[in-house]
Amino acid sequence: MEPRVEKTHIDGGDGIRIPVRRVYLSNGDTPLDLYDTSGTQGTDVREGAPDVRTPWIEKRGGVEEHERSKAPAEGLMPESLRRRTALRGKESVTQMYYARQGVVTEEMKFIAAREKMDAEFVRSEVERGRAIIPLNINHPEIEPMIIGRNFLTKINANIGNSAVSSSIDDEVEKMRWATQWGADTVMDLSTGKNIHETREWIIRNSPVPIGTVPLYQAMEKVDGVPEDLTFDIFMETLIEQAEQGVSYFTIHAAVLLRYIPMTADRVTGIVSRGGSIMAKWCLAHHQENFLYTRFREMCEMMRHYDIAFSLGDGLRPGSIADANDEPQFAELRTQGELTKIAWEYDVQVMNEGPGHIPMHQIQENVTKQMEYCDEAPFYTLGPLTTDIAPGYDHITSAIGAAMIGWYGTAMLCYVTPKEHLGLPNRDDVKEGVIAYKVAAHAADLAKQHPGVQEWDDAISRARFEFRWEDQFNLSLDPDTARKYHDETLPSDGAKVAQFCSMCGPKFCSMRITQDIRDYAAEHAVAPEDAVAVGMQEKAAEYRDSRSG
Amino acid sequence: MEPRVEKTHIDGGDGIRIPVRRVYLSNGDTPLDLYDTSGTQGTDVREGAPDVRTPWIEKRGGVEEHERSKAPAEGLMPESLRRRTALRGKESVTQMYYARQGVVTEEMKFIAAREKMDAEFVRSEVERGRAIIPLNINHPEIEPMIIGRNFLTKINANIGNSAVSSSIDDEVEKMRWATQWGADTVMDLSTGKNIHETREWIIRNSPVPIGTVPLYQAMEKVDGVPEDLTFDIFMETLIEQAEQGVSYFTIHAAVLLRYIPMTADRVTGIVSRGGSIMAKWCLAHHQENFLYTRFREMCEMMRHYDIAFSLGDGLRPGSIADANDEPQFAELRTQGELTKIAWEYDVQVMNEGPGHIPMHQIQENVTKQMEYCDEAPFYTLGPLTTDIAPGYDHITSAIGAAMIGWYGTAMLCYVTPKEHLGLPNRDDVKEGVIAYKVAAHAADLAKQHPGVQEWDDAISRARFEFRWEDQFNLSLDPDTARKYHDETLPSDGAKVAQFCSMCGPKFCSMRITQDIRDYAAEHAVAPEDAVAVGMQEKAAEYRDSRSG
């Protein structure tokens, strides 16, 4: 059979079509279907991504269309994607709400087929708050996915322009690029010009949920002066983004006034942008964080769109020196308090976590998060396990990410090689995504998640049997695997060779093992008996036969 | 003060000079001295590296010079480096021998100063067999280093040409390049032409111990036919390499005949080259591995040169599917048996370990190795924590390496991005070394090894205070850190800017934190009291003053 890779769909019943990357193997084994996040690639971005969910949303009903509070500016947004109205639930339209009613939504069925789990189990995890399905009703292009520790570990890629550089097109392209390599969600952290339109272009083309930190846009509205922020400006921003289709908001509601002075003695103080902005606001006004005091008003709004909270960790440590300290865990406890409030409103919640943590202090983060936040999904940034390697923080943090994933973190926010140094370009985004796919898969293996090891086994068999094309096609990044192989042995002949460039033809250990195995089979000796049955004679035979 | 980096030496007493990378900081803080493996860089390779140890070896005495059994061929080796004689101890000249006599050698003093430990502690660890100091008396150019879990975690870089590509010059340059970035030892795994001369060029220029797998050269002598190997040919190869100055030999003496059939049902059989060669020999002759049966003869020879065993793990798993299986641990038990035999001869020993291991099965490897091998140092290849990412196995394995280092592995053998695909070039060697320096340092942090966190703290303070040049100079790879920064903000002005390209000038969280801290200091409020003392008034003051 011709080895190849194909993007296709499997039938999930009820008209549900699950995207997969199907790898056809040269030895005729059953093709392997891999989880696929890539959506549509290579099409005109003015067309947007296909609508997956509208029929499901309409079928459930309970929503009404309304004029948007803000629509994208003409010129900056193609007419084909420019929407003047948005949907809003008359009451709760969250997946948690449906789960609590005992309803298995189409989104849950989609996820069940995608994750090879039972749909009722998906529902029960969402009901319990142990998993979330981020999908604003205004983002019907989403191919539903779930974030929870009893499912595959997910990764998030951050994109976003800044005051210093980059454009709308760049950001849409980065989103596509990130999903091509496996990003399960994308956060748009833009802070510069055209923030509204950039986000809308991204959402209209995205097959994955888009998260934001609404505070960044709110800050634009007060000319970058934290003290001038108000809850009304913030809420207006939330609604604007709700209408666009953002699926989760990072909200730094747990940075309390009394925690701020605890950070003054840190080596690196407050490193979260959102955390520092709210800290400055609190100190300037000597008032409690309005995101905390008016948290219920946000819950009340978000339940009408099905937007999830990603409760920010504004006081996360910014260095190994500050790991697992008092302000960090004080904030985490407040995140837990807020989690339970959001649940009162059927609003889905995950909790953000650090940051910079040495390996021996990682597990405590997960243990405390599960305890304080009643097992709501944990979503961590790395953590970086050392500070000494700027330029390689995708690696310092992939180590921590793999471990924290194993311990039970549901989603890992990627870190690129540019972390602490500059803005990631296209190559950096790919490096970050791949490092985090590695971490997430390593975590799933360590958790012994059902079916996960099949992928490793398929590639190991291909490797052992010198099925080079299969090995490339099964790789997380087939392009790079093929390129690296071809640097040393470029000819097509080398791709069917029973050896590789590392050892050359003479010393190939895999070939020798195959000889051993063939020999055992030929002589009909069960492996465990091979020695016992007196192989002296056979050995002599074998020695003689090798000249033939 | 002008920030800069300097290679210099610190005085260890008794004429001992310890190499360090000294980082002078722009804020006038005490310069930071970092462990340095780089030896001499940029000099003519025909001069060789400086002689460090000859006076110490001569002072101890008990050695005699003899004609070498094999000297490098004229033409392939520069006359300046061509040695016709070698040293040999009349009796034991191993560091373990001296340690057992209660002697603190100069090498131990050097290491004590280098590791900031007590010299008597160094001696006691070597006596106990818990640490080794690999340094053949025929490699006087070594700057002594130690491998043991109570010292800094070390890394090894493999180099070596193969039948398919590369030249002598390339390999010498790769050795220098690897030590420049931090390789603590280098293994020369050459298998092609000029194997003897390649190795000798490398040794004469190397500041770090060189390890080999002598079996590869022995195989050249039998034209690549494993069945034709004999102990005499093998021993002749060992002596040839002993005279050149190799400091440790990987020897697959624990691959026993009865373990071989256990591997037939594996997904990836035997993946170690040495392991598969010995397996083939054993099966062909139906005899026990001669490296096992004649192990004592090797010990007897090696004690005269102070060469350490690196007991190979020929049956290590080559895939996640085969991790921690019966043949792997059977071999490990035999490694333990051989460790104790070597110790009878005062020969230093470390044990090689896997390989491919999912995270949840890593710790068992260390626990068993310590138990079976009586705490002799463990030296692992990775392990890779998943098989799905060829092209990124420096990352899949850095995860495993960091963890196994934390659990107590003393040295981590690097893996490059080309693993399983092709031969590493210069860039790949650097990528591999850096990924493993990250893993080793992360492990040392997690072990809370004394003094290790100073490096992280120094770079974190520099980062927080926008001392960009200090941050670059303190980086594991200053070139890359500087380059990445300059891609977004290339001007010199940006290197003193109080912001960076990630957030731009307005939203900088570090600047905001500094404001908070300044505010607290200015108002003489202890952080813990800041809230309690009634800051309402101060807050108003602060709000007003920000316009000024």
Coordinates of C-alpha atoms in Angstrom, one line a residue, chain A residues 162-165 191 216 219-220 223-228 257-258 260-273 276-277 279-280 283-286 318-321 356 358-360 385-396 398-399 402-403 406-407 417-423 425 428 430-431 434-435 437-439 441-443 445-448 453 455-457 459-461 463-464 468 471-472 474-477 480-481 484-485 487-489 499-510 512-513 515-517 519 527-528 530-531 535-536 539-540 542-543 546, chain B residues 162-165 191 216 219-220 223-228 257-258 260-273 276-277 279-280 283-286 318-321 356 358-360 385-396 398-399 402-403 406-407 417-423 425 428 430-431 434-435 437-439 441-443 445-446 448 453 455-457 459-461 463-464 468 471-472 474-477 480-481 484-485 487-489 499-510 512-513 515-517 519 527-528 530-531 534-536 539-540 542-543 546:
Chain A
S162 CA 1.8 44.2 20.3
A163 CA 2.3 48.0 20.3
V164 CA 5.8 47.3 18.9
S165 CA 5.1 45.1 15.9
T191 CA -2.6 44.8 22.6
Y216 CA -5.7 44.3 27.6
M219 CA -6.6 49.2 29.0
E220 CA -6.5 50.6 25.4
D223 CA -5.0 55.1 27.3
G224 CA -2.9 52.6 29.3
V225 CA -3.5 54.2 32.7
P226 CA -4.5 51.4 35.1
E227 CA -6.0 53.8 37.6
D228 CA -8.6 55.0 35.2
L257 CA -5.7 44.0 47.7
R258 CA -4.3 42.3 50.8
I260 CA -0.3 42.7 46.8
P261 CA 2.1 43.8 49.6
M262 CA 3.1 40.1 50.0
T263 CA 4.8 40.4 46.6
A264 CA 7.1 43.3 47.5
D265 CA 9.9 41.1 48.7
R266 CA 9.9 38.8 45.8
V267 CA 12.8 38.6 43.4
T268 CA 10.6 39.3 40.5
G269 CA 7.5 40.9 42.0
I270 CA 4.4 40.6 39.8
V271 CA 5.1 39.4 36.3
S272 CA 1.6 38.9 35.0
R273 CA 0.5 41.9 33.0
S276 CA 0.2 44.0 37.8
I277 CA -2.5 46.2 36.2
A279 CA -2.5 45.5 41.6
K280 CA -1.8 49.0 40.5
L283 CA -3.2 50.3 45.4
A284 CA -4.1 53.5 43.7
H285 CA -7.7 53.4 44.9
H286 CA -7.1 51.4 48.0
G318 CA 8.1 35.0 37.7
S319 CA 11.2 33.1 38.8
I320 CA 12.4 30.0 40.5
A321 CA 13.1 32.1 43.6
H356 CA 8.3 29.3 37.1
P358 CA 11.5 23.9 40.1
M359 CA 10.6 20.2 39.5
H360 CA 10.3 19.2 43.1
T385 CA 11.9 24.5 35.6
T386 CA 14.9 26.9 35.5
D387 CA 15.6 30.5 34.6
I388 CA 19.1 30.1 33.1
A389 CA 18.2 29.4 29.5
P390 CA 16.5 32.4 27.7
G391 CA 16.2 31.3 24.1
Y392 CA 15.3 27.8 25.1
D393 CA 12.3 28.3 27.4
H394 CA 10.2 26.1 25.2
I395 CA 12.4 23.4 26.6
T396 CA 12.8 24.6 30.2
A398 CA 8.2 21.6 28.3
I399 CA 9.9 19.7 31.1
A402 CA 5.0 17.3 30.8
M403 CA 5.2 16.8 34.6
W406 CA 1.1 14.0 34.3
Y407 CA 0.0 15.2 37.7
P417 CA 11.9 30.1 22.3
K418 CA 11.4 33.9 22.3
E419 CA 9.8 34.0 25.8
H420 CA 11.4 36.8 27.9
L421 CA 13.2 38.1 24.7
G422 CA 10.9 39.1 21.9
L423 CA 7.8 38.4 19.9
N425 CA 7.5 34.6 14.7
D428 CA 8.8 30.2 17.1
K430 CA 5.7 26.1 15.6
E431 CA 8.6 25.3 17.9
I434 CA 5.6 21.0 18.9
A435 CA 7.4 21.2 22.3
K437 CA 2.4 18.5 21.9
V438 CA 5.4 16.4 23.1
A439 CA 4.7 17.4 26.7
H441 CA 1.5 13.4 24.8
A442 CA 4.2 12.4 27.3
A443 CA 1.7 13.4 30.1
L445 CA 1.3 8.3 28.3
A446 CA 2.3 8.7 31.9
K447 CA -1.3 8.9 32.9
Q448 CA -1.9 5.7 30.9
Q453 CA 0.3 4.5 23.4
W455 CA 0.7 6.1 18.3
D456 CA 4.0 5.5 19.9
D457 CA 3.8 1.8 19.1
I459 CA 5.9 4.6 15.0
S460 CA 8.2 2.3 16.9
R461 CA 7.2 -0.7 14.7
R463 CA 11.1 2.4 12.9
F464 CA 12.1 -1.1 13.7
W468 CA 10.8 5.2 6.7
Q471 CA 7.9 6.8 10.3
F472 CA 7.8 10.2 8.7
L474 CA 3.4 9.2 11.8
S475 CA 5.7 11.9 13.2
L476 CA 4.3 14.9 15.0
D477 CA 6.2 16.9 12.4
T480 CA 11.2 18.0 9.9
A481 CA 11.6 14.3 10.3
Y484 CA 16.6 15.6 8.8
H485 CA 16.8 12.1 7.4
E487 CA 20.3 15.7 5.1
T488 CA 22.5 12.6 5.5
L489 CA 20.9 10.2 3.1
F499 CA 19.9 0.7 7.5
C500 CA 20.3 4.3 8.3
S501 CA 23.1 6.9 8.4
M502 CA 23.7 6.7 12.1
C503 CA 25.4 3.3 12.0
G504 CA 25.8 2.5 8.3
P505 CA 25.0 -0.9 6.8
K506 CA 27.4 -3.0 8.8
F507 CA 26.5 -2.4 12.4
C508 CA 22.8 -2.0 12.2
S509 CA 21.4 -3.2 15.5
M510 CA 17.9 -3.4 14.3
I512 CA 20.8 -7.9 13.8
T513 CA 17.8 -8.1 16.0
D515 CA 18.2 -11.8 12.3
I516 CA 17.8 -13.1 15.8
R517 CA 14.1 -13.0 15.6
Y519 CA 16.4 -17.3 13.5
P527 CA 11.7 -17.3 22.9
E528 CA 11.5 -18.5 26.5
A530 CA 15.4 -20.9 23.1
V531 CA 18.3 -21.5 25.5
M535 CA 20.9 -24.6 21.1
Q536 CA 24.5 -25.8 20.8
A539 CA 24.2 -22.5 16.9
A540 CA 26.7 -24.5 14.9
Y542 CA 23.7 -21.1 12.1
R543 CA 27.4 -20.4 12.1
R546 CA 25.9 -17.5 7.4
Chain B
S162 CA 30.3 6.8 10.7
A163 CA 30.8 4.7 7.6
V164 CA 28.5 7.0 5.8
S165 CA 30.0 10.5 6.4
T191 CA 33.0 3.6 13.4
Y216 CA 33.0 -0.6 17.5
M219 CA 34.3 -4.9 14.9
E220 CA 36.4 -3.1 12.3
D223 CA 35.3 -6.8 9.0
G224 CA 32.0 -6.2 10.7
V225 CA 31.2 -9.9 11.3
P226 CA 30.2 -10.3 15.0
E227 CA 30.7 -14.0 15.0
D228 CA 34.4 -13.5 14.3
L257 CA 23.0 -15.5 26.7
R258 CA 19.9 -16.4 28.6
I260 CA 18.6 -12.7 24.6
P261 CA 15.6 -14.8 23.9
M262 CA 13.6 -12.5 26.3
T263 CA 13.9 -9.8 23.7
A264 CA 12.3 -11.6 20.8
D265 CA 8.8 -10.5 21.6
R266 CA 9.7 -6.9 22.0
V267 CA 8.3 -4.2 19.7
T268 CA 11.8 -3.0 19.0
G269 CA 14.1 -5.9 20.0
I270 CA 17.6 -4.9 20.8
V271 CA 18.4 -1.4 19.7
S272 CA 21.9 -1.0 21.3
R273 CA 24.5 -1.6 18.7
S276 CA 23.0 -6.5 19.4
I277 CA 26.6 -7.4 18.3
A279 CA 23.8 -11.0 21.3
K280 CA 24.6 -12.2 17.8
L283 CA 23.7 -16.9 19.7
A284 CA 26.1 -17.9 17.0
H285 CA 28.5 -19.6 19.4
H286 CA 25.9 -20.6 21.9
G318 CA 14.1 1.1 22.2
S319 CA 10.5 2.2 22.5
I320 CA 7.9 3.1 25.1
A321 CA 6.4 -0.3 24.5
H356 CA 12.8 5.1 26.1
P358 CA 7.3 7.0 29.9
M359 CA 7.4 9.4 32.8
H360 CA 5.6 7.2 35.3
T385 CA 9.4 10.0 27.2
T386 CA 7.5 9.4 23.9
D387 CA 8.3 8.0 20.5
I388 CA 6.1 10.3 18.4
A389 CA 8.4 13.2 17.7
P390 CA 11.5 12.3 15.6
G391 CA 13.3 15.6 14.9
Y392 CA 12.5 16.7 18.4
D393 CA 14.1 13.9 20.5
H394 CA 16.4 16.4 22.3
I395 CA 13.1 17.6 23.8
T396 CA 11.3 14.3 24.3
A398 CA 15.3 16.3 28.0
I399 CA 12.0 15.8 29.8
A402 CA 15.6 16.2 33.9
M403 CA 13.4 13.8 35.8
W406 CA 16.4 14.7 39.9
Y407 CA 15.8 11.1 41.0
P417 CA 17.4 16.5 17.2
K418 CA 18.8 14.1 14.6
E419 CA 18.3 11.0 16.8
H420 CA 16.7 8.1 14.8
L421 CA 17.1 10.2 11.6
G422 CA 20.6 11.0 10.7
L423 CA 24.0 12.2 11.9
N425 CA 25.9 18.3 12.5
D428 CA 22.5 19.6 16.3
K430 CA 24.8 22.5 20.2
E431 CA 21.0 21.9 20.4
I434 CA 22.0 23.0 25.6
A435 CA 18.9 20.9 26.0
K437 CA 22.5 21.5 30.3
V438 CA 18.9 22.7 30.9
A439 CA 17.9 19.2 32.1
H441 CA 20.5 22.2 35.9
A442 CA 16.8 21.7 36.4
A443 CA 17.7 18.4 38.1
L445 CA 17.6 22.7 41.4
A446 CA 15.1 20.0 42.2
Q448 CA 18.3 21.5 46.0
Q453 CA 19.9 28.4 42.5
W455 CA 22.5 31.3 38.8
D456 CA 18.7 31.4 38.4
D457 CA 18.4 34.2 40.9
I459 CA 19.4 36.1 35.9
S460 CA 16.0 36.7 37.4
R461 CA 17.2 39.8 39.1
R463 CA 15.5 40.3 34.0
F464 CA 13.4 42.1 36.6
W468 CA 19.6 43.2 29.4
Q471 CA 20.6 38.8 31.3
F472 CA 22.3 37.8 28.0
L474 CA 24.2 35.0 32.3
S475 CA 22.4 32.9 29.8
L476 CA 23.3 29.4 29.0
D477 CA 23.6 30.5 25.4
T480 CA 21.0 33.1 21.0
A481 CA 19.5 35.2 23.8
Y484 CA 16.4 36.7 19.7
H485 CA 16.1 40.0 21.6
E487 CA 15.2 40.4 16.1
T488 CA 12.4 42.5 17.5
L489 CA 14.2 45.4 19.1
F499 CA 10.5 47.6 28.6
C500 CA 10.7 45.0 26.0
S501 CA 9.0 44.0 22.8
M502 CA 6.6 41.5 24.3
C503 CA 4.3 44.1 26.0
G504 CA 5.6 47.4 24.7
P505 CA 6.2 50.4 26.9
K506 CA 2.7 50.9 28.2
F507 CA 1.7 47.6 29.8
C508 CA 5.0 46.5 31.2
S509 CA 4.2 44.4 34.3
M510 CA 7.8 44.6 35.6
I512 CA 4.4 48.4 37.3
T513 CA 5.7 46.1 40.0
D515 CA 6.3 51.3 40.9
I516 CA 4.5 49.3 43.6
R517 CA 7.7 48.5 45.3
Y519 CA 5.7 53.3 46.4
P527 CA 5.0 45.1 53.0
E528 CA 3.1 43.1 55.5
A530 CA 0.9 48.1 53.9
V531 CA -2.8 47.3 54.0
G534 CA -4.9 52.5 56.5
M535 CA -3.6 53.3 53.1
Q536 CA -6.7 55.1 52.0
A539 CA -3.7 56.0 47.9
A540 CA -5.4 59.4 47.3
Y542 CA -0.6 58.6 45.0
R543 CA -3.5 59.1 42.6
R546 CA 0.8 60.4 39.1

